[in-house]
Amino acid sequence: MLSISEIIVPFIAVVMIIAPLYLIARGGINRKNAKHKLIAQISIFAGVFVVCLLVQANQFTALAEEASVTGATSATGLGFIAAALATGCSSLGAGLAVAKAAPAAIGAISENPDNFGKAMIFVALGEGIAIYGLLISILIINQL
């Protein structure tokens, strides 16, 4: 059963995050105050994150005790982290590759429509990076 603090603190955190967005939408944004409002929003989010982390700190010990009972080791956890990093980093790399290749491909096609096949190959090669990362992450998870 959740305690009253475990119910109210996340609610307060959500209100603290949403309230500045309401003020931004109501007051409008111009070049002068946009930077200050963005910095305030980021700092409020960081503060709320730290508060929620501190409130839920006792849950981490309960999860650690449960993991020791079920037989999960740190190697299993590191394996899942490695799989997540393989997928995440390869997806970021694929996104950057496609972000650079697609506009160049569109420009090449607009100059000469015969370049369509050659241009799309480079865009597809960028997407292949994400598939390779996903494959590596599947191989890692199969070994766990």
Short mmCIF file of C-alpha atoms in Angstrom, two decimals:
data_model
loop_
_atom_site.label_atom_id
_atom_site.label_comp_id
_atom_site.label_asym_id
_atom_site.label_seq_id
_atom_site.Cartn_x
_atom_site.Cartn_y
_atom_site.Cartn_z
CA MET A 1 0.00 0.00 0.00
CA LEU A 2 1.28 3.43 -0.90
CA SER A 3 1.81 5.98 1.82
CA ILE A 4 0.36 9.46 1.54
CA SER A 5 3.77 10.97 0.77
CA GLU A 6 4.26 8.53 -2.11
CA ILE A 7 1.00 9.76 -3.60
CA ILE A 8 1.30 13.50 -2.97
CA VAL A 9 4.99 14.05 -3.85
CA PRO A 10 4.70 12.81 -7.47
CA PHE A 11 1.53 14.88 -7.86
CA ILE A 12 3.37 17.98 -6.63
CA ALA A 13 6.24 17.13 -8.96
CA VAL A 14 3.92 16.98 -11.96
CA VAL A 15 2.31 20.28 -10.99
CA MET A 16 5.75 21.89 -10.63
CA ILE A 17 6.71 20.73 -14.10
CA ILE A 18 3.45 21.76 -15.79
CA ALA A 19 2.98 25.13 -14.07
CA PRO A 20 5.82 26.95 -15.88
CA LEU A 21 4.54 25.61 -19.19
CA TYR A 22 1.18 27.24 -18.45
CA LEU A 23 2.91 30.51 -17.64
CA ILE A 24 4.94 30.32 -20.84
CA ALA A 25 1.83 29.69 -22.93
CA ARG A 26 -0.12 32.46 -21.21
CA GLY A 27 2.59 35.11 -21.31
CA GLY A 28 3.95 34.36 -24.75
CA ILE A 29 7.55 33.89 -25.69
CA ASN A 30 9.88 36.46 -27.14
CA ARG A 31 13.62 36.48 -27.68
CA LYS A 32 14.21 38.33 -24.45
CA ASN A 33 12.57 35.92 -22.01
CA ALA A 34 12.74 32.59 -23.88
CA LYS A 35 16.22 31.74 -22.62
CA HIS A 36 15.35 32.48 -19.00
CA LYS A 37 12.13 30.49 -19.20
CA LEU A 38 13.94 27.51 -20.72
CA ILE A 39 16.63 27.58 -18.05
CA ALA A 40 13.95 27.83 -15.35
CA GLN A 41 12.05 24.88 -16.81
CA ILE A 42 15.18 22.72 -16.96
CA SER A 43 16.19 23.60 -13.41
CA ILE A 44 12.68 22.88 -12.10
CA PHE A 45 12.72 19.53 -13.86
CA ALA A 46 16.13 18.69 -12.37
CA GLY A 47 14.94 19.67 -8.89
CA VAL A 48 11.78 17.59 -9.19
CA PHE A 49 13.82 14.65 -10.43
CA VAL A 50 16.16 14.85 -7.43
CA VAL A 51 13.23 15.12 -4.99
CA CYS A 52 11.49 12.10 -6.51
CA LEU A 53 14.77 10.18 -6.45
CA LEU A 54 15.27 10.94 -2.76
CA VAL A 55 11.69 10.05 -1.86
CA GLN A 56 11.90 6.72 -3.66
CA ALA A 57 15.38 5.82 -2.37
CA ASN A 58 14.04 3.21 0.04
CA GLN A 59 12.45 1.38 -2.90
CA PHE A 60 15.90 0.75 -4.39
CA THR A 61 16.95 -1.33 -1.40
CA ALA A 62 13.76 -3.35 -1.62
CA LEU A 63 14.42 -4.03 -5.29
CA ALA A 64 18.01 -5.05 -4.51
CA GLU A 65 16.82 -7.52 -1.87
CA GLU A 66 14.27 -8.93 -4.30
CA ALA A 67 16.97 -9.34 -6.97
CA SER A 68 19.21 -11.22 -4.56
CA VAL A 69 16.35 -13.57 -3.73
CA THR A 70 15.55 -14.28 -7.39
CA GLY A 71 19.20 -14.93 -8.25
CA ALA A 72 19.79 -11.98 -10.58
CA THR A 73 23.47 -11.04 -10.72
CA SER A 74 25.22 -7.85 -11.65
CA ALA A 75 26.38 -9.55 -14.85
CA THR A 76 22.75 -9.91 -15.94
CA GLY A 77 22.08 -6.26 -15.22
CA LEU A 78 25.20 -5.17 -17.09
CA GLY A 79 24.14 -7.35 -20.00
CA PHE A 80 20.81 -5.56 -20.22
CA ILE A 81 22.58 -2.20 -20.01
CA ALA A 82 24.93 -3.26 -22.82
CA ALA A 83 21.98 -4.30 -24.98
CA ALA A 84 20.25 -0.98 -24.33
CA LEU A 85 23.41 0.97 -25.15
CA ALA A 86 23.94 -0.99 -28.37
CA THR A 87 20.43 -0.24 -29.56
CA GLY A 88 20.35 3.36 -28.35
CA CYS A 89 23.74 4.44 -29.65
CA SER A 90 23.25 2.75 -33.01
CA SER A 91 19.85 4.41 -33.38
CA LEU A 92 21.37 7.81 -32.61
CA GLY A 93 24.10 7.15 -35.18
CA ALA A 94 21.53 6.09 -37.76
CA GLY A 95 19.50 9.22 -37.09
CA LEU A 96 22.54 11.43 -37.59
CA ALA A 97 23.50 9.58 -40.78
CA VAL A 98 20.02 9.89 -42.26
CA ALA A 99 19.82 13.56 -41.17
CA LYS A 100 22.94 14.27 -43.24
CA ALA A 101 22.27 11.94 -46.19
CA ALA A 102 18.57 12.60 -46.85
CA PRO A 103 18.82 16.35 -47.62
CA ALA A 104 21.83 15.68 -49.85
CA ALA A 105 19.87 12.94 -51.62
CA ILE A 106 16.90 15.25 -52.15
CA GLY A 107 19.20 17.90 -53.55
CA ALA A 108 20.84 15.42 -55.92
CA ILE A 109 17.46 14.14 -57.09
CA SER A 110 16.17 17.67 -57.71
CA GLU A 111 19.15 18.40 -59.95
CA ASN A 112 19.01 15.10 -61.84
CA PRO A 113 16.11 12.66 -61.36
CA ASP A 114 18.28 9.80 -62.65
CA ASN A 115 20.25 9.91 -59.38
CA PHE A 116 17.33 8.55 -57.35
CA GLY A 117 18.66 5.00 -56.97
CA LYS A 118 22.18 6.12 -56.08
CA ALA A 119 20.92 8.67 -53.58
CA MET A 120 18.56 6.27 -51.78
CA ILE A 121 21.37 3.74 -51.30
CA PHE A 122 23.19 6.18 -49.03
CA VAL A 123 20.06 6.87 -47.00
CA ALA A 124 19.45 3.12 -46.62
CA LEU A 125 23.04 2.58 -45.49
CA GLY A 126 22.42 5.01 -42.65
CA GLU A 127 19.33 3.02 -41.58
CA GLY A 128 21.40 -0.16 -41.65
CA ILE A 129 23.41 1.09 -38.69
CA ALA A 130 20.33 0.89 -36.46
CA ILE A 131 19.55 -2.63 -37.66
CA TYR A 132 23.11 -3.75 -36.86
CA GLY A 133 22.79 -2.32 -33.34
CA LEU A 134 19.47 -4.09 -32.85
CA LEU A 135 21.02 -7.35 -34.02
CA ILE A 136 23.91 -6.99 -31.55
CA SER A 137 21.46 -6.25 -28.73
CA ILE A 138 19.44 -9.38 -29.59
CA LEU A 139 22.64 -11.45 -29.52
CA ILE A 140 23.56 -9.99 -26.12
CA ILE A 141 20.13 -10.72 -24.64
CA ASN A 142 20.21 -14.29 -25.99
CA GLN A 143 23.44 -14.88 -24.05
CA LEU A 144 21.92 -13.79 -20.73
#
